[in-house]
Amino acid sequence: MNRQTEDRLRAAFDAKAEQVTDERLARLTAERRQLLIEDVDGSENFPAIPGFTDHQPARPGAAVTRLDIDHPAGSPRHARWLAPVLAAAAVLAVAVGVTAISTSVDNGKRTPLPPASQVSTPAPSLSPTPSSTPSGQPTSNGRPTGATSPAQAVLLGNGKQADRSQIPWDRVGPGWHLASAAPGGAGKVAVYLINPIGGRYLITDQLPHAKDSVGAWSPDGKRAMLSRDEDEDRILTELELATGRVLHTFAIGKRGFQGYTRPNGQAILVVRSADAVLERLGADGSHQLTYPGTLPGFGKIGFPSLYNATGAELLVGGEHGIALLGNDGHLIRVLPAPAGAKTCWPAKWWDSSTVLETCNFSDGVQYTLFLQPVAGGQPVKLAGASTTHPLGFANAWRYSEGILLSGGAGCGPGRLEILRDGVIRPLRLPAGVQDSPPVIGVAGDVLTMRQLGGCPASDKESVVSMNLVTGATTTVFQGTARLIPYPWQ
Amino acid sequence: MTQSLTIDIAGLYAAHRLQLVRMAVLLVDDIGSAEDVVHDAFTTLHQNQDRVREPAAALGYLRTIVINNARSVLRKRQTARRHLSLARLEEAAPADSELMLAAAHQEVLAAVRQLPARQREVLTLRYWANLSEAEIAQALGISRGAVKSNASRGMDKLETMLGDAR
């Protein structure tokens, strides 16, 4: 190519782009605000971002229904309708607090980690015939207190739907999914448990807000936390799965929801949007702890974070590697980033003593996966960027015959590959299964993935499970839904 | 613990919004449309967070949406011009902001506007955003070979239009 033309092109692009400044954008926003017509439909949600929300039309008279969790109930800042919710939350907070004191964790007490054999779980079957004894099902999870198992624990067939009273709680475990979908009708969201062969159990379809979607499944398998945005707040709603009952509804302000704590989900983690600081809240929204934003010798903490199985320790990412913290936020050790990495984060527990670490080696997308012993020592490279895989790999899952790798990408080509015997090959997907699908999870040999039908979104979505060994596929859910895999144990 | 479920949209906005608007203005010419394109992209990201594979991939996701949105803007403009029975379908002169640029830059930008949308996108991502071939392929949803051929054809046309010496 002609170097002169390239230089001229770069210079012209730079000159035009530099005309766009923050000041000019602010002036444009101010000019537009003068011209905006009030939006009479107040149901749209926009993220609460300084400057961004300035773009929205003003809605004179719109009531502010913000709950600031640092202010006591009864403050004039609260809307009247929140008073009974707060009263109920206060009663539940006392009950939860008593329960929390008597449990071993979620408050940082150390207990030995489970052996590696309990971290990886065997494959659930895709056969519609229920087995007489559940294989690999944790015995203490997924069975809510006081729930009555149906007399015949038959696995509901693909595409069939039943009431929550029919859930075979003894069989709920890896391979199951928690889902939220808007099946139709104004303002209604439905929450389901979906079994490995695509039969679904309706938890509730009485939630009043169409924007609620499942955010996390509690580690004890008993509850779901749903999330929605309302005005400038993120609203969380906790649901008891056995009964469909709403346990808590509370606002967390301008915070991102990170998930439940371990091992039982007695608390939750959130991230403050303003300064990206991690906080721990009770499952009722009460503030428990603010983690340090930076650590000496490590720098600013990044996300996601990852608890260990007991909840006593927490892994966080950052520019210099990953750090192991105590549940109370004290630094245990820094696990330095491999040379050349720009940022790293903990992707998942590989086994009880090793974490799968993802590191980005460019300012764009160039991921490499490492296995990092949590006790310290050099990380071992699992898979990374190459001429054939220039974006690298962002995540990995073990199954019986190898390791499934997910390419680093946002929306677009991000193929699934198999690492076996040191060689990386594309995963052969059956006809009709979309190339480079987002992975929801892998349980044993079964991959569950989203079929998008378009990028970034499409109304032709579905969720498909595929046995990585046999290639057998099952449509788990037809339509647009958010799915959460059963929590790892 | 479940994977992180939310992307730090506020952080992304603070860190990348200006650059994304700058990229968009190179695709759609006027700052008002560029700002709309980027604003809609953040809204789409917020509504589709669960479709982003990894939080760190959100910027690439945003970039793709910005490009898709920019393409829609240009298509709508062309449709509007056809309805208005304008004689020429190629891009009209942009807002007066370009008149503030040096004549040499105006000439280059006028030539870029004559290119097919895909070639313009590839050249913008390569010569302004400095993305690699792989990153451009991912952002546009095309193969690396298509990136190379669009870049090559686009530059050949520019050289011809600008009369640059070989």
XYZ file of N, CA and C in Angstrom, chain B residues 11 15 26 30 32 35 39 47 70 74 96 98 100 102 136 143 148 151 154 156:
60
model
N -17.887 2.251 34.357
C -16.450 2.340 34.100
C -16.133 2.329 32.612
N -14.397 5.397 30.583
C -13.094 5.149 29.959
C -13.146 5.203 28.431
N -16.221 9.167 12.589
C -15.497 8.851 11.350
C -16.342 7.981 10.434
N -21.376 13.175 11.305
C -21.783 14.263 12.180
C -21.796 13.799 13.630
N -23.695 14.597 16.145
C -24.978 14.262 16.764
C -25.342 12.805 16.530
N -22.995 10.507 18.500
C -23.323 10.403 19.916
C -24.526 9.486 20.110
N -24.528 6.102 22.311
C -25.481 6.026 23.418
C -26.339 4.758 23.283
N -28.646 -3.881 28.263
C -29.789 -4.788 28.171
C -29.376 -6.215 27.825
N -23.912 2.458 13.305
C -23.473 3.452 12.318
C -23.947 3.055 10.922
N -26.344 5.194 8.262
C -26.012 5.507 6.867
C -27.084 4.970 5.921
N -20.882 21.498 9.159
C -19.860 22.516 8.910
C -18.582 22.288 9.690
N -16.413 20.070 9.467
C -15.263 19.688 8.645
C -14.663 20.894 7.951
N -13.753 23.383 9.289
C -12.704 23.897 10.162
C -11.395 23.125 9.972
N -8.172 21.443 7.909
C -7.315 21.848 6.799
C -7.844 21.237 5.499
N -10.281 -6.568 13.947
C -11.210 -5.987 12.970
C -12.175 -7.058 12.491
N -14.174 -12.507 7.928
C -12.911 -13.249 8.036
C -11.726 -12.286 7.930
N -8.426 -8.061 4.914
C -7.275 -7.704 4.043
C -7.773 -7.182 2.700
N -9.389 -3.738 3.002
C -8.376 -2.710 3.250
C -7.618 -2.390 1.971
N -9.901 -0.619 -0.550
C -10.198 0.744 -0.083
C -9.021 1.679 -0.294
N -6.584 1.273 -2.447
C -6.370 1.473 -3.887
C -7.278 2.582 -4.408
